[in-house]
CSV table of C-alpha atoms in Angstrom, one decimal:
chain,number,residue,atom,x,y,z
T,1,MET,CA,-86.9,-25.3,133.2
T,2,THR,CA,-85.8,-23.0,130.4
T,3,ASP,CA,-87.9,-22.1,127.4
T,4,VAL,CA,-86.5,-22.4,123.9
T,5,THR,CA,-88.1,-19.8,121.7
T,6,ILE,CA,-87.9,-19.0,118.0
T,7,PRO,CA,-85.5,-16.1,117.5
T,8,THR,CA,-87.0,-12.7,117.1
T,9,GLY,CA,-85.8,-9.8,115.0
T,10,LEU,CA,-84.0,-11.8,112.3
T,11,TRP,CA,-86.8,-11.9,109.7
T,12,ASN,CA,-90.1,-10.3,109.0
T,13,GLU,CA,-93.0,-11.8,111.0
T,14,GLY,CA,-95.0,-12.1,107.7
T,15,ASP,CA,-92.4,-14.5,106.2
T,16,GLU,CA,-93.1,-18.1,106.1
T,17,ALA,CA,-90.8,-20.0,108.5
T,18,ALA,CA,-90.6,-23.6,109.6
T,19,ILE,CA,-88.2,-25.9,111.6
T,20,SER,CA,-86.6,-27.9,108.8
T,21,ALA,CA,-84.8,-30.3,111.1
T,22,TRP,CA,-84.2,-31.0,114.8
T,23,LEU,CA,-80.5,-32.0,115.3
T,24,TYR,CA,-81.3,-33.6,118.7
T,25,SER,CA,-84.1,-36.0,119.7
T,26,ASN,CA,-86.6,-35.7,122.5
T,27,GLY,CA,-85.0,-36.5,125.8
T,28,ASP,CA,-81.4,-35.9,124.6
T,29,SER,CA,-78.9,-34.1,126.8
T,30,VAL,CA,-77.8,-30.8,125.2
T,31,ALA,CA,-75.1,-28.3,126.0
T,32,GLU,CA,-75.7,-24.6,126.3
T,33,ASN,CA,-75.4,-22.9,122.9
T,34,ALA,CA,-75.8,-26.2,121.1
T,35,VAL,CA,-77.5,-25.9,117.7
T,36,LEU,CA,-80.8,-27.6,118.4
T,37,ALA,CA,-82.5,-27.1,115.1
T,38,GLU,CA,-82.4,-25.4,111.7
T,39,ILE,CA,-85.1,-23.0,110.8
T,40,MET,CA,-85.8,-22.3,107.1
T,41,VAL,CA,-87.4,-19.0,106.1
T,42,GLU,CA,-88.0,-19.5,102.4
T,43,LYS,CA,-84.5,-20.2,101.3
T,44,SER,CA,-82.6,-18.6,104.2
T,45,SER,CA,-81.3,-20.9,106.9
T,46,PHE,CA,-81.2,-19.9,110.6
T,47,GLU,CA,-80.2,-21.7,113.8
T,48,LEU,CA,-82.1,-22.4,117.0
T,49,LEU,CA,-79.6,-22.4,119.8
T,50,SER,CA,-80.0,-24.0,123.2
T,51,PRO,CA,-80.2,-21.2,125.9
T,52,ALA,CA,-79.1,-23.7,128.6
T,53,ALA,CA,-77.7,-27.2,129.2
T,54,GLY,CA,-80.1,-30.0,130.1
T,55,ARG,CA,-82.6,-32.4,128.7
T,56,LEU,CA,-84.5,-31.4,125.6
T,57,THR,CA,-88.3,-31.6,125.2
T,58,ILE,CA,-89.4,-30.8,121.7
T,59,LEU,CA,-92.7,-29.0,121.4
T,60,VAL,CA,-92.9,-28.3,117.7
T,61,ALA,CA,-92.4,-31.0,115.1
T,62,ALA,CA,-90.0,-30.6,112.1
T,63,GLU,CA,-91.7,-29.1,109.0
T,64,GLU,CA,-94.2,-27.2,111.2
T,65,ALA,CA,-94.6,-23.5,110.7
T,66,VAL,CA,-93.2,-21.3,113.4
T,67,ARG,CA,-93.2,-17.6,114.2
T,68,PRO,CA,-90.7,-15.4,116.0
T,69,GLY,CA,-91.0,-15.7,119.8
T,70,GLN,CA,-92.9,-19.0,119.6
T,71,LEU,CA,-92.1,-21.6,122.3
T,72,ALA,CA,-90.4,-24.5,120.4
T,73,ALA,CA,-88.9,-26.6,123.1
T,74,ARG,CA,-88.0,-26.8,126.8
T,75,ILE,CA,-84.7,-27.6,128.6
T,76,ASP,CA,-85.0,-29.3,132.0
Q,1,MET,CA,-73.8,-34.9,95.5
Q,2,PHE,CA,-73.1,-32.4,98.2
Q,3,VAL,CA,-75.5,-31.2,100.8
Q,4,ARG,CA,-75.4,-27.4,101.5
Q,5,THR,CA,-76.7,-26.0,104.7
Q,6,SER,CA,-78.3,-22.9,103.2
Q,7,GLY,CA,-81.9,-23.1,102.0
Q,8,GLY,CA,-83.5,-24.5,98.9
Q,9,THR,CA,-83.6,-27.8,97.0
Q,10,THR,CA,-81.5,-29.5,94.4
Q,11,VAL,CA,-79.3,-27.4,92.1
Q,12,ALA,CA,-77.0,-28.7,89.3
Q,13,HIS,CA,-73.5,-27.2,89.1
Q,14,ARG,CA,-71.2,-27.5,86.1
Q,15,PRO,CA,-69.0,-25.4,83.8
Q,16,GLY,CA,-71.3,-22.8,82.4
Q,17,THR,CA,-73.0,-22.0,85.7
Q,18,LEU,CA,-71.7,-19.0,87.6
Q,19,ASN,CA,-71.7,-19.2,91.4
Q,20,VAL,CA,-71.5,-16.0,93.4
Q,21,SER,CA,-71.0,-16.0,97.2
Q,22,VAL,CA,-70.9,-13.0,99.6
Q,23,PHE,CA,-70.1,-13.2,103.3
Q,24,ASP,CA,-71.1,-10.3,105.5
Q,25,ALA,CA,-71.1,-9.8,109.3
Q,26,TRP,CA,-72.3,-7.0,111.5
Q,27,THR,CA,-73.3,-6.1,115.0
Q,28,ASP,CA,-76.9,-6.9,115.6
Q,29,ASP,CA,-78.7,-3.5,115.2
Q,30,GLY,CA,-82.2,-4.9,114.9
Q,31,ARG,CA,-82.3,-4.8,111.1
Q,32,ASP,CA,-84.3,-7.4,109.2
Q,33,VAL,CA,-81.6,-9.9,108.1
Q,34,ARG,CA,-83.7,-10.9,105.1
Q,35,LYS,CA,-83.4,-7.3,103.8
Q,36,SER,CA,-79.7,-7.8,103.7
Q,37,PHE,CA,-80.2,-11.0,101.7
Q,38,GLU,CA,-82.6,-9.2,99.4
Q,39,GLY,CA,-80.0,-6.5,98.9
Q,40,PHE,CA,-77.5,-9.1,97.7
Q,41,CYS,CA,-80.0,-10.4,95.2
Q,42,ARG,CA,-80.9,-6.9,94.0
Q,43,ARG,CA,-77.2,-6.2,93.4
Q,44,LEU,CA,-77.1,-9.2,91.1
Q,45,VAL,CA,-80.2,-7.8,89.3
Q,46,ALA,CA,-78.4,-4.5,88.9
Q,47,VAL,CA,-75.3,-6.2,87.4
Q,48,LEU,CA,-77.5,-8.1,84.9
Q,49,ARG,CA,-79.4,-5.0,83.9
Q,50,SER,CA,-76.1,-3.1,83.4
Q,51,ALA,CA,-75.3,-5.8,80.9
Q,52,GLY,CA,-78.5,-5.2,79.1
Q,53,ILE,CA,-80.5,-8.1,80.5
Q,54,ASP,CA,-83.9,-7.2,82.0
Q,55,ALA,CA,-83.6,-9.3,85.1
Q,56,ASP,CA,-85.8,-9.2,88.2
Q,57,LEU,CA,-86.5,-11.1,91.4
Q,58,GLY,CA,-89.6,-13.3,91.8
Q,59,TRP,CA,-91.3,-16.7,91.9
Q,60,VAL,CA,-91.3,-18.6,88.6
Q,61,PRO,CA,-94.1,-21.2,88.5
Q,62,PHE,CA,-93.0,-24.7,87.7
Q,63,SER,CA,-89.3,-23.9,88.1
Q,64,HIS,CA,-87.0,-26.0,90.2
Q,65,CYS,CA,-85.9,-24.8,93.7
Q,66,ASP,CA,-88.5,-22.0,93.3
Q,67,GLY,CA,-88.4,-18.9,95.5
Q,68,ARG,CA,-89.2,-15.3,95.9
Q,69,PHE,CA,-85.6,-14.3,95.2
Q,70,ASN,CA,-85.2,-16.2,92.0
Q,71,LEU,CA,-83.3,-14.3,89.3
Q,72,ALA,CA,-85.7,-14.2,86.4
Q,73,VAL,CA,-85.8,-12.9,82.9
Q,74,ALA,CA,-89.0,-12.8,80.8
Q,75,GLY,CA,-90.7,-15.2,83.1
Q,76,ARG,CA,-87.9,-17.7,83.2
Q,77,LYS,CA,-85.6,-18.6,86.0
Q,78,ILE,CA,-82.0,-18.0,85.1
Q,79,GLY,CA,-80.6,-18.4,88.6
Q,80,GLY,CA,-81.4,-19.2,92.2
Q,81,THR,CA,-80.3,-17.7,95.5
Q,82,ALA,CA,-80.1,-18.8,99.1
Q,83,SER,CA,-78.5,-17.8,102.4
Q,84,LEU,CA,-77.2,-19.0,105.7
Q,85,VAL,CA,-77.5,-16.8,108.8
Q,86,ARG,CA,-75.8,-17.3,112.1
Q,87,ARG,CA,-76.0,-15.3,115.3
Q,88,ARG,CA,-73.3,-15.5,117.9
Q,89,GLY,CA,-73.8,-13.1,120.8
Q,90,THR,CA,-74.3,-9.7,119.3
Q,91,THR,CA,-72.8,-10.6,115.9
Q,92,ILE,CA,-74.8,-11.7,112.9
Q,93,ALA,CA,-73.1,-13.3,110.0
Q,94,MET,CA,-74.7,-14.1,106.6
Q,95,LEU,CA,-73.4,-16.2,103.7
Q,96,ALA,CA,-75.5,-15.4,100.6
Q,97,HIS,CA,-75.0,-17.1,97.4
Q,98,ALA,CA,-76.4,-17.4,93.9
Q,99,SER,CA,-76.1,-19.9,91.1
Q,100,ILE,CA,-76.7,-18.5,87.6
Q,101,TRP,CA,-77.0,-20.3,84.3
Q,102,ILE,CA,-74.7,-18.6,81.8
Q,103,GLU,CA,-74.6,-21.1,79.1
Q,104,GLY,CA,-75.2,-24.8,78.3
Q,105,ASP,CA,-78.2,-27.1,78.2
Q,106,VAL,CA,-80.6,-26.3,81.0
Q,107,THR,CA,-82.7,-29.3,80.0
Q,108,VAL,CA,-79.9,-31.7,80.9
Q,109,ASP,CA,-79.5,-30.0,84.4
Q,110,LEU,CA,-83.3,-30.3,85.0
Q,111,GLN,CA,-83.2,-34.0,84.0
Q,112,ALA,CA,-80.4,-34.6,86.5
Q,113,VAL,CA,-82.3,-32.7,89.2
Q,114,GLU,CA,-85.5,-34.6,88.5
Q,115,ARG,CA,-83.7,-37.9,88.5
Q,116,PHE,CA,-82.1,-37.2,91.9
Q,117,GLU,CA,-85.3,-35.9,93.4
Q,118,ARG,CA,-87.3,-38.9,92.1
Q,119,ASP,CA,-84.7,-41.2,93.7
Q,120,MET,CA,-85.2,-39.3,96.9
Q,121,GLY,CA,-89.0,-40.1,96.7
Q,122,LEU,CA,-90.0,-36.5,95.9
Q,123,GLY,CA,-91.4,-37.1,92.5
Q,124,VAL,CA,-91.2,-33.5,91.3
Q,125,ALA,CA,-91.4,-32.5,87.7
Q,126,TYR,CA,-90.5,-29.1,86.4
Q,127,ASP,CA,-91.3,-27.2,83.2
Q,128,ARG,CA,-88.3,-26.7,80.9
Q,129,ARG,CA,-89.9,-23.5,79.6
Q,130,ALA,CA,-89.7,-22.0,83.0
Q,131,HIS,CA,-85.9,-22.0,82.9
Q,132,ALA,CA,-83.2,-20.4,80.7
Q,133,SER,CA,-79.5,-19.6,80.6
Q,134,ILE,CA,-78.3,-16.1,79.9
Q,135,CYS,CA,-77.2,-17.2,76.5
Q,136,ASP,CA,-80.8,-18.4,75.9
Q,137,VAL,CA,-82.4,-15.1,76.8
Q,138,VAL,CA,-80.0,-12.6,75.2
Q,139,THR,CA,-81.6,-13.2,71.9
Q,140,MET,CA,-85.1,-12.6,73.3
Q,141,PRO,CA,-86.4,-9.0,72.6
Q,142,GLU,CA,-88.5,-9.1,75.9
Q,143,ALA,CA,-85.3,-9.8,77.8
Q,144,ARG,CA,-83.5,-6.7,76.8
Q,145,ALA,CA,-83.1,-4.0,79.5
Q,146,VAL,CA,-83.7,-0.4,78.7
Q,147,ARG,CA,-80.5,1.5,79.3
């Protein structure tokens, strides 16, 4: 099992960030380095990449606020 | 209609709007990427000020596609900005862009934006007085930059 965490070091922790869209659904098979989701920090768009290949379990719904380092999904 | 992958909401483009895009890439050195985006926005402010327009960055209540990095003059939004950031390995790339009203009828643009957003079920209404083109503001004494 591999954790998928919100990237760190790309924006200030005080900035408001949210997952704007998941590009895969719960249970989908994903490849390593696939773009799993888009993260919006105000009007800057960032990507959430898959750290491993496997089956995706989403832990944070789209539109929910997130912070750097937060667990967002798991890959089994 | 085109969907852009950078942030923000609906923006109207037409002759009379100026689009500025800058691409930058660097080796990840731990810097706050948002600071690089802010730097792009501040360069635009500097250009406008050098032209005698007292521009700044900031939220403009009741403006469309509102954000902290709006280009604003005398409390009116004259342009919006957004960015797209991608990290691949140790390289970070950023596409930053701005859309600035130079001339033309801002009201017509807002009506088009509102019509589209209503059709999308968003039901957002904006205040025309929160927006202006550069041609609108150049005649306003409070919009003149001190040089």
